[in-house]
Amino acid sequence: MLFDPDDIPHINRDLESEHIAERNSLSQTGSAGEYFVAYQLTRAGLWPSVSTMMGSTDVFIETNAGGVFRCQVKTATRAVASWSAITPIYTFTGDHIKPGEYDLIACVALDIEVVAWVDGWDAPVQHFRVPGSPAIGGTMRRKKNIDQYPLEDWLKLRGIDGKATDKD
């Protein structure tokens, strides 16, 4: 015998299955956020394309004037309690995003179907308070509620007319 089967490390199938299920769940959460962002952009009169490539840009946005913008989508399924805030917050893992790396960062709160539309130059973004939260408590005092970052503000900042619904 060339080797003893007892010398081969065994894969713990339960842990492997758990890891695969967690990875699939995160992937589905991310996809749900990306398609929700595309839906909201379409309603605003823009033409989004959800990227199916494993790259960093999640959604490409085409405008009436023919410009194309890059959007990174971050998705949270629910708000959680935080030691630094009195009210629950939505946390997004975007601390690796450099200012200007994307044109738009869309932070999606799936449970309440709200998106914080943040300009790419304001990266990184990580935390938002739940809608209606008072501006009190630790470092969260400087943060806005997640519903205080409307798409209209980003469109205006970038000089984009998102009113058209037909594309020639």
PDB file of C-alpha atoms in Angstrom:
ATOM      1  CA  MET A   1       0.000   0.000   0.000  1.00  0.00           C
ATOM      2  CA  LEU A   2       1.365   3.397  -0.991  1.00  0.00           C
ATOM      3  CA  PHE A   3      -0.326   5.266   1.824  1.00  0.00           C
ATOM      4  CA  ASP A   4      -2.314   4.669   4.935  1.00  0.00           C
ATOM      5  CA  PRO A   5      -5.908   5.998   4.568  1.00  0.00           C
ATOM      6  CA  ASP A   6      -5.800   7.120   8.198  1.00  0.00           C
ATOM      7  CA  ASP A   7      -3.012   9.590   7.306  1.00  0.00           C
ATOM      8  CA  ILE A   8      -5.245  11.522   4.874  1.00  0.00           C
ATOM      9  CA  PRO A   9      -6.956  14.534   6.434  1.00  0.00           C
ATOM     10  CA  HIS A  10     -10.691  14.080   6.303  1.00  0.00           C
ATOM     11  CA  ILE A  11     -13.069  16.816   5.321  1.00  0.00           C
ATOM     12  CA  ASN A  12     -15.726  17.525   7.847  1.00  0.00           C
ATOM     13  CA  ARG A  13     -18.763  17.330   5.528  1.00  0.00           C
ATOM     14  CA  ASP A  14     -21.031  19.133   8.003  1.00  0.00           C
ATOM     15  CA  LEU A  15     -18.685  22.130   8.200  1.00  0.00           C
ATOM     16  CA  GLU A  16     -18.194  22.121   4.429  1.00  0.00           C
ATOM     17  CA  SER A  17     -21.953  22.070   3.818  1.00  0.00           C
ATOM     18  CA  GLU A  18     -22.445  24.847   6.372  1.00  0.00           C
ATOM     19  CA  HIS A  19     -19.794  26.977   4.633  1.00  0.00           C
ATOM     20  CA  ILE A  20     -21.370  26.409   1.198  1.00  0.00           C
ATOM     21  CA  ALA A  21     -24.843  27.276   2.521  1.00  0.00           C
ATOM     22  CA  GLU A  22     -23.503  30.473   4.128  1.00  0.00           C
ATOM     23  CA  ARG A  23     -21.687  31.479   0.925  1.00  0.00           C
ATOM     24  CA  ASN A  24     -24.810  30.822  -1.165  1.00  0.00           C
ATOM     25  CA  SER A  25     -26.940  32.822   1.257  1.00  0.00           C
ATOM     26  CA  LEU A  26     -24.550  35.793   1.053  1.00  0.00           C
ATOM     27  CA  SER A  27     -24.509  35.525  -2.732  1.00  0.00           C
ATOM     28  CA  GLN A  28     -28.310  35.530  -2.866  1.00  0.00           C
ATOM     29  CA  THR A  29     -28.466  38.508  -0.508  1.00  0.00           C
ATOM     30  CA  GLY A  30     -26.028  40.416  -2.708  1.00  0.00           C
ATOM     31  CA  SER A  31     -27.946  39.538  -5.872  1.00  0.00           C
ATOM     32  CA  ALA A  32     -31.232  40.616  -4.286  1.00  0.00           C
ATOM     33  CA  GLY A  33     -29.679  43.989  -3.439  1.00  0.00           C
ATOM     34  CA  GLU A  34     -28.255  44.431  -6.943  1.00  0.00           C
ATOM     35  CA  TYR A  35     -31.572  43.699  -8.630  1.00  0.00           C
ATOM     36  CA  PHE A  36     -33.434  45.956  -6.184  1.00  0.00           C
ATOM     37  CA  VAL A  37     -31.012  48.784  -7.057  1.00  0.00           C
ATOM     38  CA  ALA A  38     -31.543  48.110 -10.778  1.00  0.00           C
ATOM     39  CA  TYR A  39     -35.303  48.260 -10.220  1.00  0.00           C
ATOM     40  CA  GLN A  40     -35.054  51.610  -8.417  1.00  0.00           C
ATOM     41  CA  LEU A  41     -32.767  53.049 -11.116  1.00  0.00           C
ATOM     42  CA  THR A  42     -35.160  51.911 -13.835  1.00  0.00           C
ATOM     43  CA  ARG A  43     -38.041  53.616 -12.033  1.00  0.00           C
ATOM     44  CA  ALA A  44     -35.939  56.802 -12.031  1.00  0.00           C
ATOM     45  CA  GLY A  45     -35.676  56.689 -15.830  1.00  0.00           C
ATOM     46  CA  LEU A  46     -32.140  55.312 -16.077  1.00  0.00           C
ATOM     47  CA  TRP A  47     -30.930  52.134 -17.783  1.00  0.00           C
ATOM     48  CA  PRO A  48     -29.083  49.883 -15.355  1.00  0.00           C
ATOM     49  CA  SER A  49     -27.299  46.665 -16.256  1.00  0.00           C
ATOM     50  CA  VAL A  50     -26.550  44.209 -13.475  1.00  0.00           C
ATOM     51  CA  SER A  51     -23.094  42.808 -14.037  1.00  0.00           C
ATOM     52  CA  THR A  52     -22.932  39.034 -14.181  1.00  0.00           C
ATOM     53  CA  MET A  53     -19.147  39.075 -14.256  1.00  0.00           C
ATOM     54  CA  MET A  54     -17.214  38.463 -11.054  1.00  0.00           C
ATOM     55  CA  GLY A  55     -15.793  41.971 -11.060  1.00  0.00           C
ATOM     56  CA  SER A  56     -16.009  44.826  -8.662  1.00  0.00           C
ATOM     57  CA  THR A  57     -18.725  46.862 -10.404  1.00  0.00           C
ATOM     58  CA  ASP A  58     -22.158  45.452  -9.574  1.00  0.00           C
ATOM     59  CA  VAL A  59     -24.385  47.668 -11.728  1.00  0.00           C
ATOM     60  CA  PHE A  60     -23.579  49.845 -14.726  1.00  0.00           C
ATOM     61  CA  ILE A  61     -25.895  52.839 -15.153  1.00  0.00           C
ATOM     62  CA  GLU A  62     -26.521  54.395 -18.552  1.00  0.00           C
ATOM     63  CA  THR A  63     -27.995  57.896 -18.614  1.00  0.00           C
ATOM     64  CA  ASN A  64     -30.097  59.858 -21.089  1.00  0.00           C
ATOM     65  CA  ALA A  65     -26.977  61.670 -22.301  1.00  0.00           C
ATOM     66  CA  GLY A  66     -25.191  58.370 -22.980  1.00  0.00           C
ATOM     67  CA  GLY A  67     -22.909  58.500 -19.951  1.00  0.00           C
ATOM     68  CA  VAL A  68     -22.123  55.326 -18.038  1.00  0.00           C
ATOM     69  CA  PHE A  69     -21.623  55.240 -14.290  1.00  0.00           C
ATOM     70  CA  ARG A  70     -20.268  52.450 -12.054  1.00  0.00           C
ATOM     71  CA  CYS A  71     -22.263  51.400  -9.005  1.00  0.00           C
ATOM     72  CA  GLN A  72     -21.124  49.231  -6.118  1.00  0.00           C
ATOM     73  CA  VAL A  73     -23.999  47.653  -4.168  1.00  0.00           C
ATOM     74  CA  LYS A  74     -23.778  46.763  -0.482  1.00  0.00           C
ATOM     75  CA  THR A  75     -26.691  44.876   1.064  1.00  0.00           C
ATOM     76  CA  ALA A  76     -27.855  44.302   4.631  1.00  0.00           C
ATOM     77  CA  THR A  77     -30.768  42.046   5.502  1.00  0.00           C
ATOM     78  CA  ARG A  78     -31.626  43.835   8.771  1.00  0.00           C
ATOM     79  CA  ALA A  79     -30.490  46.449  11.278  1.00  0.00           C
ATOM     80  CA  VAL A  80     -28.593  45.242  14.306  1.00  0.00           C
ATOM     81  CA  ALA A  81     -27.861  46.661  17.744  1.00  0.00           C
ATOM     82  CA  SER A  82     -24.504  48.346  18.136  1.00  0.00           C
ATOM     83  CA  TRP A  83     -22.408  49.115  21.184  1.00  0.00           C
ATOM     84  CA  SER A  84     -21.679  52.617  19.785  1.00  0.00           C
ATOM     85  CA  ALA A  85     -25.267  53.604  19.020  1.00  0.00           C
ATOM     86  CA  ILE A  86     -28.445  53.883  21.014  1.00  0.00           C
ATOM     87  CA  THR A  87     -30.590  52.739  18.090  1.00  0.00           C
ATOM     88  CA  PRO A  88     -30.070  49.756  15.765  1.00  0.00           C
ATOM     89  CA  ILE A  89     -27.955  50.422  12.694  1.00  0.00           C
ATOM     90  CA  TYR A  90     -27.420  48.993   9.232  1.00  0.00           C
ATOM     91  CA  THR A  91     -23.818  47.971   8.731  1.00  0.00           C
ATOM     92  CA  PHE A  92     -22.225  47.591   5.303  1.00  0.00           C
ATOM     93  CA  THR A  93     -18.791  46.125   4.653  1.00  0.00           C
ATOM     94  CA  GLY A  94     -17.412  48.783   2.359  1.00  0.00           C
ATOM     95  CA  ASP A  95     -14.362  49.950   4.265  1.00  0.00           C
ATOM     96  CA  HIS A  96     -12.098  48.677   1.470  1.00  0.00           C
ATOM     97  CA  ILE A  97     -13.719  51.013  -1.083  1.00  0.00           C
ATOM     98  CA  LYS A  98     -11.547  54.003  -1.913  1.00  0.00           C
ATOM     99  CA  PRO A  99     -13.052  57.444  -2.592  1.00  0.00           C
ATOM    100  CA  GLY A 100     -13.791  57.795  -6.311  1.00  0.00           C
ATOM    101  CA  GLU A 101     -13.361  54.083  -7.038  1.00  0.00           C
ATOM    102  CA  TYR A 102     -17.066  53.996  -7.989  1.00  0.00           C
ATOM    103  CA  ASP A 103     -19.435  56.723  -9.088  1.00  0.00           C
ATOM    104  CA  LEU A 104     -22.198  55.526  -6.799  1.00  0.00           C
ATOM    105  CA  ILE A 105     -22.437  53.274  -3.767  1.00  0.00           C
ATOM    106  CA  ALA A 106     -25.916  51.902  -3.139  1.00  0.00           C
ATOM    107  CA  CYS A 107     -26.442  50.632   0.411  1.00  0.00           C
ATOM    108  CA  VAL A 108     -29.582  48.484   0.476  1.00  0.00           C
ATOM    109  CA  ALA A 109     -31.631  47.666   3.565  1.00  0.00           C
ATOM    110  CA  LEU A 110     -33.607  44.699   2.265  1.00  0.00           C
ATOM    111  CA  ASP A 111     -35.946  44.350   5.223  1.00  0.00           C
ATOM    112  CA  ILE A 112     -37.417  47.839   4.741  1.00  0.00           C
ATOM    113  CA  GLU A 113     -36.639  48.178   0.998  1.00  0.00           C
ATOM    114  CA  VAL A 114     -34.681  51.407   1.372  1.00  0.00           C
ATOM    115  CA  VAL A 115     -31.499  52.403  -0.455  1.00  0.00           C
ATOM    116  CA  ALA A 116     -28.955  54.982   0.696  1.00  0.00           C
ATOM    117  CA  TRP A 117     -27.500  56.424  -2.528  1.00  0.00           C
ATOM    118  CA  VAL A 118     -23.996  57.638  -1.644  1.00  0.00           C
ATOM    119  CA  ASP A 119     -21.645  59.388  -4.051  1.00  0.00           C
ATOM    120  CA  GLY A 120     -18.486  57.400  -4.724  1.00  0.00           C
ATOM    121  CA  TRP A 121     -16.308  60.246  -3.482  1.00  0.00           C
ATOM    122  CA  ASP A 122     -17.911  59.882  -0.043  1.00  0.00           C
ATOM    123  CA  ALA A 123     -16.536  56.342   0.402  1.00  0.00           C
ATOM    124  CA  PRO A 124     -16.038  54.424   2.546  1.00  0.00           C
ATOM    125  CA  VAL A 125     -19.513  54.020   3.976  1.00  0.00           C
ATOM    126  CA  GLN A 126     -20.249  51.585   6.751  1.00  0.00           C
ATOM    127  CA  HIS A 127     -23.116  52.539   9.055  1.00  0.00           C
ATOM    128  CA  PHE A 128     -26.556  54.155   8.831  1.00  0.00           C
ATOM    129  CA  ARG A 129     -29.207  54.553  11.493  1.00  0.00           C
ATOM    130  CA  VAL A 130     -32.675  53.103  10.976  1.00  0.00           C
ATOM    131  CA  PRO A 131     -35.333  55.523   9.620  1.00  0.00           C
ATOM    132  CA  GLY A 132     -36.746  57.879  12.232  1.00  0.00           C
ATOM    133  CA  SER A 133     -33.847  57.454  14.667  1.00  0.00           C
ATOM    134  CA  PRO A 134     -32.811  60.480  16.721  1.00  0.00           C
ATOM    135  CA  ALA A 135     -29.319  61.878  16.089  1.00  0.00           C
ATOM    136  CA  ILE A 136     -27.945  60.971  19.516  1.00  0.00           C
ATOM    137  CA  GLY A 137     -25.356  58.566  20.775  1.00  0.00           C
ATOM    138  CA  GLY A 138     -21.623  58.248  20.290  1.00  0.00           C
ATOM    139  CA  THR A 139     -20.086  58.270  16.844  1.00  0.00           C
ATOM    140  CA  MET A 140     -23.483  57.696  15.224  1.00  0.00           C
ATOM    141  CA  ARG A 141     -24.328  61.348  15.894  1.00  0.00           C
ATOM    142  CA  ARG A 142     -22.522  62.190  12.651  1.00  0.00           C
ATOM    143  CA  LYS A 143     -24.416  59.607  10.618  1.00  0.00           C
ATOM    144  CA  LYS A 144     -27.716  60.158   8.891  1.00  0.00           C
ATOM    145  CA  ASN A 145     -30.629  57.769   8.817  1.00  0.00           C
ATOM    146  CA  ILE A 146     -30.529  55.372   5.886  1.00  0.00           C
ATOM    147  CA  ASP A 147     -33.549  57.033   4.264  1.00  0.00           C
ATOM    148  CA  GLN A 148     -31.808  60.444   4.157  1.00  0.00           C
ATOM    149  CA  TYR A 149     -29.683  59.655   1.085  1.00  0.00           C
ATOM    150  CA  PRO A 150     -32.191  59.905  -1.810  1.00  0.00           C
ATOM    151  CA  LEU A 151     -31.320  58.996  -5.389  1.00  0.00           C
ATOM    152  CA  GLU A 152     -32.502  62.432  -6.526  1.00  0.00           C
ATOM    153  CA  ASP A 153     -29.649  64.064  -4.575  1.00  0.00           C
ATOM    154  CA  TRP A 154     -27.044  61.914  -6.339  1.00  0.00           C
ATOM    155  CA  LEU A 155     -28.615  62.554  -9.759  1.00  0.00           C
ATOM    156  CA  LYS A 156     -28.579  66.301  -9.089  1.00  0.00           C
ATOM    157  CA  LEU A 157     -24.973  66.193  -7.830  1.00  0.00           C
ATOM    158  CA  ARG A 158     -23.862  64.443 -11.022  1.00  0.00           C
ATOM    159  CA  GLY A 159     -26.063  66.601 -13.294  1.00  0.00           C
ATOM    160  CA  ILE A 160     -28.100  63.639 -14.518  1.00  0.00           C
ATOM    161  CA  ASP A 161     -31.634  63.955 -15.860  1.00  0.00           C
ATOM    162  CA  GLY A 162     -33.342  60.738 -14.872  1.00  0.00           C
ATOM    163  CA  LYS A 163     -36.860  61.643 -15.928  1.00  0.00           C
ATOM    164  CA  ALA A 164     -37.036  60.020 -19.371  1.00  0.00           C
ATOM    165  CA  THR A 165     -38.665  56.626 -19.704  1.00  0.00           C
ATOM    166  CA  ASP A 166     -37.967  55.868 -23.387  1.00  0.00           C
ATOM    167  CA  LYS A 167     -34.606  55.100 -24.876  1.00  0.00           C
ATOM    168  CA  ASP A 168     -34.042  55.774 -28.587  1.00  0.00           C
TER     169      ASP A 168
END
